[in-house]
Amino acid sequence: RENLFPKYKWTTSRRTVHRSVHLRDPDGMSDGEAENGEAANAHDLFAWLSREVRELVSHVPRIHSPSPIGFLREHVASNRPAVITGAFDDWPAMERWSLDYLADAMGDAKISVNVTPDGRGDALLSTDGWTVSGLGDDEMRPVEVFVQPEERLMTLREFATTLQTPTADTDAHAHASRRSAVPYVSRQCGSLLEEFPSLVDDCADEIPFASEALGKPPDAVNLWIGDERSQTTFHRDHYENVYCVVRGKKVFHLLPPCDGRVLGFRRAPAARFEQQREDGEDGENRFVLALERPRREVAWS
């Protein structure tokens, strides 16, 4: 099933860590660490902070149409996430939006679509089993790369057809380079206004209570469309984000800023997926990893 959601972004000085990570089980902690005690006595202050946060924030609350001051005080200032209900029930998009409606509304306009073989763009990837292009004459093949999606231009109807095309059962057992393309509309930097202007009247160019709480309209509004195969890897976000889920669902795994230490950042050369047809008329499409030139390294978890 397709997932449709506008994403509103505001720049602030705060940092939030998104996605998931394996943390130590409190039952396995030593020296009485499971009982947090005083910060002055902590062997590891960051570990103490992490346990303290978990004691204070045990769940993500559901709130209904918050006021600007309530949202600012209870969630922005305290850096606490929330599931918000009733905030955009009056949007025409709630009744209208489907892939067929969006395709009709967009017509022949071209949109940016990110394409990967596994639904994971902007991710660290082992090069084992992959064809790596763009190596210099004396350059060693990297063990790992930071890989970004292949970017394609197509109509929304072409995207919808690709998204809804069944994937062969054998794809699950093939090397990732031989899997079918997973399309994901997920362009950043204001895609709703730039690429989907005919859809703005169905939703909004800002979320009023959030704009008032944060003191300005959003810096960017993006429209993301995909399915259950697409996911975003663990990352730190430099924005305050409000996601509006119009169709489907989106699952978030969140960490407080004090847990950024457990992400295990590594540096790897930047690359991009490229789907190429192998030699011969009957050659199959296969993804390769194309290294960026000039070479650029990215720190990622």
Coordinates of C-alpha atoms in Angstrom, one line a residue:
R1 CA 0.0 0.0 0.0
E2 CA 1.3 3.5 -0.8
N3 CA 2.3 5.9 1.8
L4 CA 1.7 9.6 1.2
F5 CA 2.9 12.3 3.5
P6 CA 4.0 16.0 3.4
K7 CA 7.0 16.8 5.6
Y8 CA 7.4 20.3 7.1
K9 CA 10.9 21.4 8.3
W10 CA 12.1 24.2 10.4
T11 CA 15.7 25.1 11.2
T12 CA 16.6 25.5 14.8
S13 CA 19.7 25.1 17.0
R14 CA 18.5 21.7 18.2
R15 CA 19.5 18.2 17.1
T16 CA 17.4 15.1 17.1
V17 CA 18.6 11.6 16.2
H18 CA 16.3 9.5 14.0
R19 CA 16.0 5.7 13.3
S20 CA 17.0 2.8 15.5
V21 CA 20.0 1.3 17.2
H22 CA 20.7 -1.6 19.5
L23 CA 21.4 -0.4 23.1
R24 CA 22.7 -2.4 26.0
D25 CA 20.0 -4.2 28.0
P26 CA 19.7 -2.6 31.4
D27 CA 19.6 -6.1 32.9
G28 CA 23.1 -6.6 31.7
M29 CA 24.6 -3.5 33.2
S30 CA 27.1 -3.8 36.0
D31 CA 28.0 -1.9 39.2
G32 CA 24.5 -1.0 39.9
E33 CA 24.1 1.0 36.7
A34 CA 20.4 -0.1 36.2
E35 CA 19.7 2.0 39.3
N36 CA 20.8 5.3 38.0
G37 CA 22.0 7.0 41.1
E38 CA 23.5 10.4 41.2
A39 CA 25.2 12.0 38.1
A40 CA 28.3 12.8 40.2
N41 CA 28.9 9.1 40.9
A42 CA 28.3 7.9 37.3
H43 CA 31.2 6.1 35.6
D44 CA 29.9 7.2 32.2
L45 CA 27.9 10.5 32.3
F46 CA 26.5 9.9 28.8
A47 CA 25.2 6.5 29.8
W48 CA 23.7 8.0 33.0
L49 CA 22.0 10.7 30.8
S50 CA 20.6 8.0 28.5
R51 CA 19.1 6.0 31.4
E52 CA 17.7 9.2 32.9
V53 CA 16.0 10.2 29.7
R54 CA 14.3 6.7 29.5
E55 CA 13.0 7.1 33.0
L56 CA 11.6 10.6 32.3
V57 CA 10.2 9.8 28.8
S58 CA 8.7 6.3 28.8
H59 CA 6.3 6.8 25.9
V60 CA 5.4 9.1 23.0
P61 CA 2.1 10.9 23.9
R62 CA -0.9 11.3 21.5
I63 CA -2.2 14.9 21.6
H64 CA -5.1 16.5 19.7
S65 CA -4.7 19.8 17.8
P66 CA -2.3 21.5 20.2
S67 CA -2.2 25.2 20.8
P68 CA 1.0 27.0 19.7
I69 CA 2.0 27.7 23.3
G70 CA 1.2 24.2 24.4
F71 CA 3.2 22.7 21.5
L72 CA 6.2 25.0 22.2
R73 CA 6.2 24.4 26.0
E74 CA 5.5 20.7 26.1
H75 CA 7.3 19.4 23.1
V76 CA 9.6 21.9 21.3
A77 CA 11.3 23.3 24.4
S78 CA 11.5 20.0 26.1
N79 CA 12.6 18.1 22.9
R80 CA 9.8 15.6 23.3
P81 CA 8.2 13.9 20.2
A82 CA 4.4 13.5 20.0
V83 CA 1.8 11.9 17.8
I84 CA -0.6 14.7 16.9
T85 CA -4.2 14.0 15.8
G86 CA -6.9 16.2 14.3
A87 CA -4.4 18.8 13.1
F88 CA -5.2 18.6 9.4
D89 CA -8.5 16.7 9.2
D90 CA -9.9 19.5 7.1
W91 CA -7.4 19.1 4.2
P92 CA -9.0 18.1 0.9
A93 CA -6.1 15.7 0.5
M94 CA -7.6 13.5 3.2
E95 CA -10.4 12.6 0.9
R96 CA -8.9 13.1 -2.5
W97 CA -5.3 11.8 -2.5
S98 CA -4.7 8.4 -4.1
L99 CA -2.1 7.5 -6.7
D100 CA -4.7 7.8 -9.5
Y101 CA -5.8 11.3 -8.3
L102 CA -2.3 12.5 -8.0
A103 CA -1.4 11.2 -11.4
D104 CA -4.4 13.0 -13.0
A105 CA -3.6 16.2 -11.1
M106 CA 0.1 16.2 -12.1
G107 CA -0.5 15.3 -15.8
D108 CA 2.7 15.3 -17.9
A109 CA 4.8 17.2 -15.4
K110 CA 8.0 15.5 -14.5
I111 CA 9.0 14.8 -10.9
S112 CA 12.2 13.6 -9.2
V113 CA 12.1 10.0 -8.1
N114 CA 14.8 8.3 -6.1
V115 CA 15.5 4.7 -7.1
T116 CA 17.3 2.0 -5.2
P117 CA 17.4 -1.9 -5.3
D118 CA 16.6 -2.3 -1.7
G119 CA 14.6 0.8 -0.6
R120 CA 17.6 2.3 1.4
G121 CA 19.1 5.5 0.0
D122 CA 21.7 7.5 1.8
A123 CA 23.2 4.5 3.6
L124 CA 26.5 2.7 4.3
L125 CA 26.8 -0.3 2.1
S126 CA 29.5 -3.1 1.8
T127 CA 30.8 -3.4 -1.8
D128 CA 31.0 -7.2 -1.5
G129 CA 29.4 -8.7 -4.6
W130 CA 28.9 -5.3 -6.3
T131 CA 30.4 -3.8 -9.5
V132 CA 32.1 -0.5 -8.5
S133 CA 32.6 2.0 -11.3
G134 CA 34.7 5.2 -11.3
L135 CA 37.9 3.8 -9.7
G136 CA 41.1 5.5 -10.7
D137 CA 44.0 3.6 -12.2
D138 CA 45.8 3.2 -8.9
E139 CA 42.8 3.4 -6.6
M140 CA 41.9 0.5 -4.4
R141 CA 38.4 -0.7 -4.3
P142 CA 36.7 0.6 -1.2
V143 CA 35.3 -2.0 1.3
E144 CA 32.3 0.2 2.0
V145 CA 30.6 3.2 0.4
F146 CA 28.0 5.8 1.4
V147 CA 25.5 5.2 -1.4
Q148 CA 22.8 7.6 -2.6
P149 CA 19.8 6.8 -4.8
E150 CA 19.8 7.0 -8.6
E151 CA 17.7 10.1 -9.5
R152 CA 15.2 9.8 -12.4
L153 CA 12.7 12.2 -13.9
M154 CA 9.3 10.7 -14.8
T155 CA 5.6 11.6 -14.6
L156 CA 3.7 10.7 -11.5
R157 CA 1.7 8.2 -13.5
E158 CA 4.9 6.5 -14.6
F159 CA 6.0 6.5 -10.9
A160 CA 2.7 5.0 -9.8
T161 CA 3.0 2.2 -12.4
T162 CA 6.5 1.3 -11.3
L163 CA 5.5 1.4 -7.6
Q164 CA 2.6 -0.9 -8.2
T165 CA 4.4 -3.4 -10.4
P166 CA 4.6 -6.7 -8.6
T167 CA 8.1 -7.8 -7.6
A168 CA 9.1 -11.4 -8.6
D169 CA 9.5 -13.8 -5.7
T170 CA 13.0 -14.6 -6.8
D171 CA 14.1 -11.0 -6.1
A172 CA 14.2 -11.7 -2.4
H173 CA 16.9 -14.4 -2.9
A174 CA 19.0 -12.5 -5.5
H175 CA 22.0 -10.3 -4.8
A176 CA 20.8 -6.7 -4.2
S177 CA 22.3 -5.6 -7.5
R178 CA 19.9 -7.8 -9.4
R179 CA 16.7 -6.8 -7.6
S180 CA 13.9 -4.8 -9.1
A181 CA 14.0 -1.0 -8.7
V182 CA 12.3 0.4 -5.6
P183 CA 11.0 4.0 -6.5
Y184 CA 10.5 6.6 -3.8
V185 CA 9.4 10.2 -4.2
S186 CA 11.6 11.7 -1.5
R187 CA 13.3 14.8 -2.9
Q188 CA 14.4 17.3 -0.2
C189 CA 14.6 21.1 -0.3
G190 CA 11.0 22.1 -0.8
S191 CA 9.7 19.6 -3.3
L192 CA 6.0 20.2 -2.6
L193 CA 6.1 23.8 -3.8
E194 CA 8.7 23.3 -6.5
E195 CA 7.5 20.0 -8.1
F196 CA 3.9 19.7 -7.0
P197 CA 2.4 23.2 -7.1
S198 CA -1.0 21.9 -8.3
L199 CA -1.3 19.9 -5.1
V200 CA -0.7 22.7 -2.6
D201 CA -4.4 23.7 -2.4
D202 CA -5.2 20.1 -1.3
C203 CA -3.0 20.5 1.8
A204 CA -1.1 23.6 3.1
D205 CA 2.2 25.4 2.8
E206 CA 2.6 25.4 6.5
I207 CA 1.2 24.0 9.8
P208 CA -0.1 27.1 11.6
F209 CA 0.3 26.0 15.3
A210 CA 3.9 24.8 14.5
S211 CA 4.8 28.0 12.6
E212 CA 3.5 30.2 15.4
A213 CA 5.3 28.1 18.0
L214 CA 8.6 28.2 16.1
G215 CA 8.3 31.9 15.1
K216 CA 8.4 31.5 11.4
P217 CA 7.0 29.4 8.5
P218 CA 8.8 26.2 7.5
D219 CA 12.1 26.4 5.6
A220 CA 11.0 23.6 3.4
V221 CA 7.9 21.4 2.7
N222 CA 8.5 18.1 1.0
L223 CA 6.1 15.5 -0.4
W224 CA 7.2 11.9 0.1
I225 CA 5.4 8.9 -1.6
G226 CA 6.5 5.3 -1.4
D227 CA 5.6 1.9 0.0
E228 CA 6.7 -0.4 2.8
R229 CA 9.9 -1.2 1.0
S230 CA 11.3 2.3 1.4
Q231 CA 13.1 3.3 4.6
T232 CA 15.4 6.1 5.8
T233 CA 18.6 5.0 7.6
F234 CA 19.7 6.3 11.0
H235 CA 20.7 10.0 10.8
R236 CA 20.9 13.2 12.8
D237 CA 18.4 15.8 11.5
H238 CA 19.2 19.6 11.6
Y239 CA 15.5 20.5 11.6
E240 CA 12.4 20.4 13.6
N241 CA 10.1 18.1 11.6
V242 CA 6.3 17.7 11.4
Y243 CA 5.2 14.8 9.3
C244 CA 1.6 14.7 8.1
V245 CA 0.6 11.1 7.1
V246 CA -2.3 11.3 4.6
R247 CA -2.3 7.7 3.5
G248 CA -0.6 4.6 4.9
K249 CA 1.7 4.8 7.9
K250 CA 5.3 5.8 8.8
V251 CA 7.2 4.2 11.7
F252 CA 9.8 6.3 13.6
H253 CA 12.6 5.1 15.9
L254 CA 13.9 8.0 17.9
L255 CA 16.9 8.6 20.2
P256 CA 17.6 11.6 22.4
P257 CA 20.6 13.7 21.5
C258 CA 22.7 12.2 24.4
D259 CA 22.6 8.8 22.6
G260 CA 24.3 10.2 19.5
R261 CA 27.5 8.6 20.9
V262 CA 26.2 5.0 20.2
L263 CA 25.7 5.6 16.5
G264 CA 29.2 4.4 15.5
F265 CA 29.9 7.0 12.7
R266 CA 32.3 5.8 10.0
R267 CA 33.7 7.6 6.9
A268 CA 33.2 6.2 3.5
P269 CA 33.5 7.4 -0.1
A270 CA 30.3 8.7 -1.7
A271 CA 28.7 6.7 -4.5
R272 CA 25.4 6.5 -6.2
F273 CA 23.3 3.6 -7.5
E274 CA 23.0 3.3 -11.3
Q275 CA 20.9 0.7 -13.0
Q276 CA 22.5 -0.6 -16.2
R277 CA 21.5 -3.2 -18.8
E278 CA 24.1 -5.9 -19.2
D279 CA 25.5 -6.7 -22.7
G280 CA 23.2 -8.3 -25.3
E281 CA 19.6 -7.8 -26.2
D282 CA 18.5 -10.2 -23.4
G283 CA 20.8 -8.7 -20.8
E284 CA 19.1 -8.0 -17.5
N285 CA 19.0 -4.7 -15.7
R286 CA 21.6 -4.6 -12.9
F287 CA 22.5 -2.0 -10.3
V288 CA 26.1 -0.9 -9.9
L289 CA 27.8 1.5 -7.5
A290 CA 29.2 4.6 -9.2
L291 CA 31.8 6.4 -7.2
E292 CA 31.5 10.2 -7.1
R293 CA 34.2 12.3 -8.9
P294 CA 35.9 14.2 -7.5
R295 CA 36.1 11.8 -4.5
R296 CA 34.1 12.9 -1.5
E297 CA 33.9 11.2 1.9
V298 CA 30.8 11.1 4.1
A299 CA 30.5 10.4 7.8
W300 CA 27.5 8.2 8.5
S301 CA 26.3 5.6 11.0

